[in-house]
Coordinates of C-alpha atoms in Angstrom, one line a residue:
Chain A
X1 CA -94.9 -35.2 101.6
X2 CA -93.7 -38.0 103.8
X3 CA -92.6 -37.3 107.1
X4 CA -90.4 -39.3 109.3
X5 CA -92.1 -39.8 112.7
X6 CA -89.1 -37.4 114.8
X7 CA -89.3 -35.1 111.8
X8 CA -93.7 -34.8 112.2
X9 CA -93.6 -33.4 115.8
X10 CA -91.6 -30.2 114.7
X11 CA -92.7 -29.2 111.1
X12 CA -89.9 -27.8 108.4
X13 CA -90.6 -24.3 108.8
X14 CA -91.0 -23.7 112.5
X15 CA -87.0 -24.4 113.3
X16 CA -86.1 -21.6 110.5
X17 CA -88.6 -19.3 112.3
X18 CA -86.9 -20.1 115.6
X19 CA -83.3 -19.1 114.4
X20 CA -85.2 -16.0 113.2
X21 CA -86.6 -15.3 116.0
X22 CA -83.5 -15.1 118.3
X23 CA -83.9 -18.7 120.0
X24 CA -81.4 -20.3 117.8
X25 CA -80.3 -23.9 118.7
X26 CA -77.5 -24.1 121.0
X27 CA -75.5 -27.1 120.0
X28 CA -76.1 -27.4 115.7
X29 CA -73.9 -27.8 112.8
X30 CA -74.2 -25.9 109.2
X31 CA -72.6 -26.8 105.9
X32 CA -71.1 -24.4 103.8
X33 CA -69.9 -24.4 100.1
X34 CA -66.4 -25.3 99.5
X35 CA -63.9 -22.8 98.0
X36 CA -64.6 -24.0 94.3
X37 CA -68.2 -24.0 94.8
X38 CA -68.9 -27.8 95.4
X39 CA -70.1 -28.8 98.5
X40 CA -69.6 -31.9 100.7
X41 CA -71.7 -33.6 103.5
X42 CA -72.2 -33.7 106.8
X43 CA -73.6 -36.5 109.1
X44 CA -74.8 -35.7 112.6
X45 CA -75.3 -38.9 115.2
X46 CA -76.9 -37.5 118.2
X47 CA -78.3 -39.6 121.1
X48 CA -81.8 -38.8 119.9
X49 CA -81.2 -39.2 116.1
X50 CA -79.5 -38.6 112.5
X51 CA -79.0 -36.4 110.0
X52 CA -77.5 -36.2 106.6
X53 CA -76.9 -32.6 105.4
X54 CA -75.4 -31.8 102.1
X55 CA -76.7 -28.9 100.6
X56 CA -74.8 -25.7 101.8
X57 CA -76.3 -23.1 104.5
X58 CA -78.6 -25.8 106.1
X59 CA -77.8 -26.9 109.4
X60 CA -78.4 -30.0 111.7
X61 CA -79.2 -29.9 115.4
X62 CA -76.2 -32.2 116.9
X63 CA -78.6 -33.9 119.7
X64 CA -80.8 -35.1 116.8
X65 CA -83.8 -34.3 119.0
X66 CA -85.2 -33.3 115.5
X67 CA -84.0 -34.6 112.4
X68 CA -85.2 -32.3 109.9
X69 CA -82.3 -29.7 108.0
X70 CA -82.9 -26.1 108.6
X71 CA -82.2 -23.2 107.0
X72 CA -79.4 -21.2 108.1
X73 CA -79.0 -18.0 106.6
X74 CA -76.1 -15.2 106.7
X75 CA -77.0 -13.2 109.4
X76 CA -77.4 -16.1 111.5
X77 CA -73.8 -17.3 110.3
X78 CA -72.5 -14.2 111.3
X79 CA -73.9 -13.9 114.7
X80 CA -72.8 -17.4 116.1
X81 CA -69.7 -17.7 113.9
X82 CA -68.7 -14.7 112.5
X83 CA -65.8 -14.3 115.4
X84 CA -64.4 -18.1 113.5
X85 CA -64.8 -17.4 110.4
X86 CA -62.6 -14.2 110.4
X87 CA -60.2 -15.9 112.0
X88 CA -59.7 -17.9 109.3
X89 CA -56.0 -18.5 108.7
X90 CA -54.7 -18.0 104.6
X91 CA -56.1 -21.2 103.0
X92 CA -53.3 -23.1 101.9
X93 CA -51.7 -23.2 98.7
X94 CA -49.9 -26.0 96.3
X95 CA -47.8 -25.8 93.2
X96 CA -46.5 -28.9 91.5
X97 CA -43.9 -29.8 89.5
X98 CA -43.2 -32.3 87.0
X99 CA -39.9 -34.6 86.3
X100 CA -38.7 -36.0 83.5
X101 CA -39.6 -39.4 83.2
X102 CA -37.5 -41.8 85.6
X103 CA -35.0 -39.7 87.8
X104 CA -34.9 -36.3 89.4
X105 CA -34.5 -34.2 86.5
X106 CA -37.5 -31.3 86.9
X107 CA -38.8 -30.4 83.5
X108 CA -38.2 -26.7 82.5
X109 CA -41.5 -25.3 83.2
X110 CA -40.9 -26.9 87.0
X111 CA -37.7 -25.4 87.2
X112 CA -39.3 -22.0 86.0
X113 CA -41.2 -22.1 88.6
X114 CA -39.0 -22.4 91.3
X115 CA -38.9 -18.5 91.8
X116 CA -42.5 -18.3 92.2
X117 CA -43.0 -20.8 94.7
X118 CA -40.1 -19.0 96.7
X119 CA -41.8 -16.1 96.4
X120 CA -45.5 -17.7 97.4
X121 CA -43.5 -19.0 100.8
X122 CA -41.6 -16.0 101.6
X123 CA -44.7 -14.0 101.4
X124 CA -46.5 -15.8 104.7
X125 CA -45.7 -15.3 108.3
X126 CA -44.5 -18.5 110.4
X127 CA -44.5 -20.7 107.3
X128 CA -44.3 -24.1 107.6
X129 CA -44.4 -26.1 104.0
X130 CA -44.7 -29.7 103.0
X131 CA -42.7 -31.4 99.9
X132 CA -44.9 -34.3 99.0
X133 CA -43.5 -36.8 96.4
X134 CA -46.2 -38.6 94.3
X135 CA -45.5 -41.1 91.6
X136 CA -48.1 -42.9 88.6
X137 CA -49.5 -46.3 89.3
X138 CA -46.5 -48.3 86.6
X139 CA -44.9 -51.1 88.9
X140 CA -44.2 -51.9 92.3
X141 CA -45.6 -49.4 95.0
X142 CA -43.0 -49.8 97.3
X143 CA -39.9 -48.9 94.8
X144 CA -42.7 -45.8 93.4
X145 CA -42.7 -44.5 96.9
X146 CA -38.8 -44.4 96.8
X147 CA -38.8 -42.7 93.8
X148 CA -41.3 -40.1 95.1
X149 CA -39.2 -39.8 97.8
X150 CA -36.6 -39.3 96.0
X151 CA -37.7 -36.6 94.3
X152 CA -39.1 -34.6 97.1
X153 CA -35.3 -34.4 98.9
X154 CA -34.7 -33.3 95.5
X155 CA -36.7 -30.9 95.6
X156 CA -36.4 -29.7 98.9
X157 CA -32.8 -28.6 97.9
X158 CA -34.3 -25.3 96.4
X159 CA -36.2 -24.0 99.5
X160 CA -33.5 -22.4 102.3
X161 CA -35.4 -22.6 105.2
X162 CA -33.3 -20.2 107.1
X163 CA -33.4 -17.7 104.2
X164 CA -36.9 -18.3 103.8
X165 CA -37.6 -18.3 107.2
X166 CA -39.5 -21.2 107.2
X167 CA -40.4 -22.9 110.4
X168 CA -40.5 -26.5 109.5
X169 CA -40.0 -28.4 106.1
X170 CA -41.7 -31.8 106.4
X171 CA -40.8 -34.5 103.6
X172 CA -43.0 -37.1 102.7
X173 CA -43.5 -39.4 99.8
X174 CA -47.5 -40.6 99.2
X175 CA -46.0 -42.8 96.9
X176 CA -49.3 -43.6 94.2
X177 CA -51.6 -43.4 97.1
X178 CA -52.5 -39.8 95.9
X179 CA -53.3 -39.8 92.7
X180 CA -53.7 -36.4 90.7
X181 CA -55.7 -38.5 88.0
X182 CA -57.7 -41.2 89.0
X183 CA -56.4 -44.1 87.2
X184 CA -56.5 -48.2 87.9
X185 CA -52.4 -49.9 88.7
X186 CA -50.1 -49.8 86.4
X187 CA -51.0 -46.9 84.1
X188 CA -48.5 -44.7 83.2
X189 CA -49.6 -41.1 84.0
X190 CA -47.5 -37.8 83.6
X191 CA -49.4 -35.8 85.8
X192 CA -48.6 -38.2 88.5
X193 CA -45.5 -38.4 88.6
X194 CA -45.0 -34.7 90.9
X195 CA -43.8 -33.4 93.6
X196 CA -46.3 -31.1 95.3
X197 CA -45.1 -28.2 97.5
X198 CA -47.9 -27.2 100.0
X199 CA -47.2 -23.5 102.0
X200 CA -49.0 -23.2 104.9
Chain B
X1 CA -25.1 -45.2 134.6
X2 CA -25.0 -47.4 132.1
X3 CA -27.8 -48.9 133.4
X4 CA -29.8 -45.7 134.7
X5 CA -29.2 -44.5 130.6
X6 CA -30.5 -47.8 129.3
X7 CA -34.1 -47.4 131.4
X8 CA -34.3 -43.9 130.3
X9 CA -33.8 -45.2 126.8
X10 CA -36.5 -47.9 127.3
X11 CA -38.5 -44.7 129.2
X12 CA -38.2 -42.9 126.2
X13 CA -39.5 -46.0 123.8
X14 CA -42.2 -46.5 125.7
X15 CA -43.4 -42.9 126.0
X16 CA -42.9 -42.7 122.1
X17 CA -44.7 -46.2 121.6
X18 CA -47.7 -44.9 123.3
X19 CA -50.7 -44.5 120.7
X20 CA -51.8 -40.8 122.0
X21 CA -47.8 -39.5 120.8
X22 CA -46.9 -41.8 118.5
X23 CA -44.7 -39.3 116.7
X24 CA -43.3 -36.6 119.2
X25 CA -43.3 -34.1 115.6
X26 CA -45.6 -31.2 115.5
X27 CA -49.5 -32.1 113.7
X28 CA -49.6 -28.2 112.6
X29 CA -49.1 -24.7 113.6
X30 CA -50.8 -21.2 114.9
X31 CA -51.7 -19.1 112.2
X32 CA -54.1 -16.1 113.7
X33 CA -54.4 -15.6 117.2
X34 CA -55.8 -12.9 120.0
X35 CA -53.8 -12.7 123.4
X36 CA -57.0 -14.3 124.8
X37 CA -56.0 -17.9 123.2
X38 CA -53.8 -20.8 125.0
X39 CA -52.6 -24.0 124.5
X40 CA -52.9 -26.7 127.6
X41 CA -50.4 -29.8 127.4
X42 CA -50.6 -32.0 130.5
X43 CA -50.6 -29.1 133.2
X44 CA -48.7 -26.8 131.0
X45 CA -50.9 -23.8 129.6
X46 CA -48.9 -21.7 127.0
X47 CA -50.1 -18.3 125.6
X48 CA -50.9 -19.6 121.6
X49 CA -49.1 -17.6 119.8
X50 CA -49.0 -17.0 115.6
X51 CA -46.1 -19.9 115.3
X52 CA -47.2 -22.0 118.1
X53 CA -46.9 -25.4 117.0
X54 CA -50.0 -27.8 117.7
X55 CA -49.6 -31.4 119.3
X56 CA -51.8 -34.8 119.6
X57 CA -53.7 -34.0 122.9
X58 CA -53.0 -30.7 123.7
X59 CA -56.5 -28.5 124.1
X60 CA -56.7 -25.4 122.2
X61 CA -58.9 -22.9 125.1
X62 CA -59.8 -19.2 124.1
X63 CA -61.6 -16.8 126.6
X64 CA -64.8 -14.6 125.7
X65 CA -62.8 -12.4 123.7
X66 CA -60.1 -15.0 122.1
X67 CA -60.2 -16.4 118.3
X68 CA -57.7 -18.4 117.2
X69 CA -56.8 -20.3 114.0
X70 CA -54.3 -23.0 112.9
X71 CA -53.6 -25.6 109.7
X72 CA -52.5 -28.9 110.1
X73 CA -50.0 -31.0 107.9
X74 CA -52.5 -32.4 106.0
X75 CA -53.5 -28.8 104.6
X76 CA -57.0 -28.8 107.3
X77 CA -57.9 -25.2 108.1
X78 CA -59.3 -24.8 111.4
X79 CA -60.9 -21.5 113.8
X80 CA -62.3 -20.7 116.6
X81 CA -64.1 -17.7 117.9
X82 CA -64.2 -17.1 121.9
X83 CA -65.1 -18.9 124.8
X84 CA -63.9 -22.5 122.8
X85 CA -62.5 -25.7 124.0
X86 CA -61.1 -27.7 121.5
X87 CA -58.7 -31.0 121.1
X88 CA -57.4 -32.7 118.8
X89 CA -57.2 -36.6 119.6
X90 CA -55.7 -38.3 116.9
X91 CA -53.3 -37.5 113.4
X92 CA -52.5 -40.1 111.5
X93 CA -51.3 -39.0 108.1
X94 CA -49.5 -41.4 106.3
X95 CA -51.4 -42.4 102.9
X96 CA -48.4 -45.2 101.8
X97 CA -49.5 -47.1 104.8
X98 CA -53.2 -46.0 104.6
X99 CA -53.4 -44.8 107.9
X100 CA -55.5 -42.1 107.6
X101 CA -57.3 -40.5 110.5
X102 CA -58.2 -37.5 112.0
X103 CA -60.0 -37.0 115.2
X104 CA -61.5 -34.1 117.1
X105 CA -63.2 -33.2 120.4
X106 CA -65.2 -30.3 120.4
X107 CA -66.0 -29.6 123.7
X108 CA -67.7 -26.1 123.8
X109 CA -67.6 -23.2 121.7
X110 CA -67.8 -22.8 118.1
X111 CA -65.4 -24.5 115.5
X112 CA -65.1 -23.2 111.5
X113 CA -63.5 -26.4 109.5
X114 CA -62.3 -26.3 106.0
X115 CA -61.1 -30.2 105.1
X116 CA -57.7 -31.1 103.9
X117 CA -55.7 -34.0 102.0
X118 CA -57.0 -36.6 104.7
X119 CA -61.0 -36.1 103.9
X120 CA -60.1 -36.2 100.8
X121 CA -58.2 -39.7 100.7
X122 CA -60.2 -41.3 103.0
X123 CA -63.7 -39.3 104.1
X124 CA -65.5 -41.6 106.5
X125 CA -61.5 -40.9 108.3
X126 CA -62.8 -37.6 110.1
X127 CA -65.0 -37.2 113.1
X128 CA -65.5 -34.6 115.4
X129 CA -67.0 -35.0 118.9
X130 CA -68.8 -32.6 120.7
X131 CA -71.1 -33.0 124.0
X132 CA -74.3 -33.8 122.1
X133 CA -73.8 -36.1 119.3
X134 CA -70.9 -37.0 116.7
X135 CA -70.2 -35.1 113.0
X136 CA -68.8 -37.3 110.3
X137 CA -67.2 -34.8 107.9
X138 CA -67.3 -35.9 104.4
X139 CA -64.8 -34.2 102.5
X140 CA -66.5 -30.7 103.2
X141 CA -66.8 -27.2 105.0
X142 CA -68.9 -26.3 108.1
X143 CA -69.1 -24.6 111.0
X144 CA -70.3 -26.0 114.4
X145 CA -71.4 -24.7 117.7
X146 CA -71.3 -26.1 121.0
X147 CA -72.9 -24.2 124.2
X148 CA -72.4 -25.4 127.6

């Protein structure tokens, strides 16, 4: 095995035994898997060095005064974090719904769902919700984020946010700068042409 | 008065031209809290309370028995447990214009982060900035800690 010269004067497996030990880092960052079990990356600069971390429950010492990922297992998680972690607000949740193609007619499964996405906002506590229009990649961007904008004030009609009790409705169009499906300009994409409603 | 309303109105321009509040809006809102949590704006401090709304520059502070969580309008999830100083420094969150960008100072304590819509779009946009070196979030989840 090749070691970096930072990474040679404290071997792998002594910084795992430190955490074990009790003398955990003071200042370090862990990576964690992502709600649908993927997991991301994390790059640490420090004024010592870097680190890349991407595989989930390693951690990175943020001064970089080693390099080398560590192991970071639960208990350790749950002794310097565990106070964050439950503190964890409801992760946020989106429902979309689909028009028929051109105007501001919903399809009928969208308007079906209407009730449910009431429901979904009247259920949380100091709500605040987003109605996000998002359009396919056919023709000009500019008159597509119209058209999404359209249809999100078109949308926003069905949530009372008095009823509701909802404690701010922000409208926004992301025009075809947030693509469901990845496609190159100028395809013509269903399940991009939405409207996404995100309860917070 | 005409004149005296016509300064405040430039006042007001400039105040809402300035970079740090370029939108006067709320970035996202208190979602758990402990009575040990507050929000500092300027020389203001606020007990943060579940509904609180959270604004460019103002420093999220919880004592050795606070926690407090919040989600932004860009659908980021973030917590703290106690003894945490936190900011948040800049929100830009407009895709059509790509101006995507979310920055964070960290300055002790420990921070859980679930990303949102702008890691997603653009995820060299989010950094975080503590005391000892700088995290470049990728899209991701983590937690970080920060001691003094």
């Amino acid at each position: 095995m090749i070691f970096k010269k930072t990474m040679a004067k404290i071997p792998l497996f002594i910084i795992p035994a430190l955490l074990l030990t009790g003398c955990a880092p003071t200042a370090y960052v862990a990576l964690l898997n992502n709600a649908d079990g993927s997991v991301g990356e994390v790059m640490v600069k420090g004024a010592q060095g870097e680190t890349l971390i991407s595989k989930a429950n390693t951690g990175a010492l943020l001064d970089g005064s080693s390099t080398a990922a560590f192991a970071v297992d639960k208990a350790q998680l749950q002794e310097d974090f565990g106070a964050a972690l439950a503190a964890q607000p409801p992760l946020p949740v989106s429902f979309l719904l689909y028009f028929q193609e051109g105007g501001t007619t919903l399809t009928p499964e969208a308007t079906a769902l209407l009730p449910e996405i009431s429901a979904a906002i009247a259920a949380r506590k100091e709500v605040d919700i987003s109605i996000i229009g998002h359009s396919d990649t056919t023709g000009d961007a500019k008159l597509n984020e119209k058209l999404a904008q359209e249809r999100a004030v078109f949308v926003s009609g069905f949530f009372d946010p008095v009823k509701l009790a909802i404690k701010e409705v922000t409208i926004t169009s992301h025009g075809e700068k947030n693509l469901l499906i990845a496609t190159p300009d100028n395809v013509s994409e269903p399940r991009n042409r939405r409207v996404e409603v995100a309860i917070r | 008065m005409r004149r005296y309303k016509l300064s405040g109105l430039c006042l007001l321009w400039l105040l809402s031209a300035s970079p740090a509040h370029s939108d006067d809006s709320p970035i996202g809102y208190v979602k758990t809290s402990t009575p040990n949590a507050v929000l500092i704006t300027g020389s203001k401090t606020e007990p943060a309370v579940v509904g609180s709304a959270i604004h460019v520059g103002c420093i999220i502070k919880t004592d050795t028995n606070g926690t407090l969580g919040l989600t932004l309008k860009d659908n980021t999830v973030l917590s703290f447990g106690p003894d945490t100083e936190f900011e948040i420094t800049q929100f830009l969150y407009r895709p059509t214009d790509e101006q995507l960008k979310l920055d964070m100072n960290l300055l002790k304590g420990t921070l859980h982060y679930i990303s949102g819509v702008i890691a997603k779009l653009k995820p060299t946009a989010v950094q975080l900035n503590t005391p000892a070196g700088i995290i470049g979030a990728r899209g991701t989840h983590f937690v970080v800690k920060v001691e003094d």
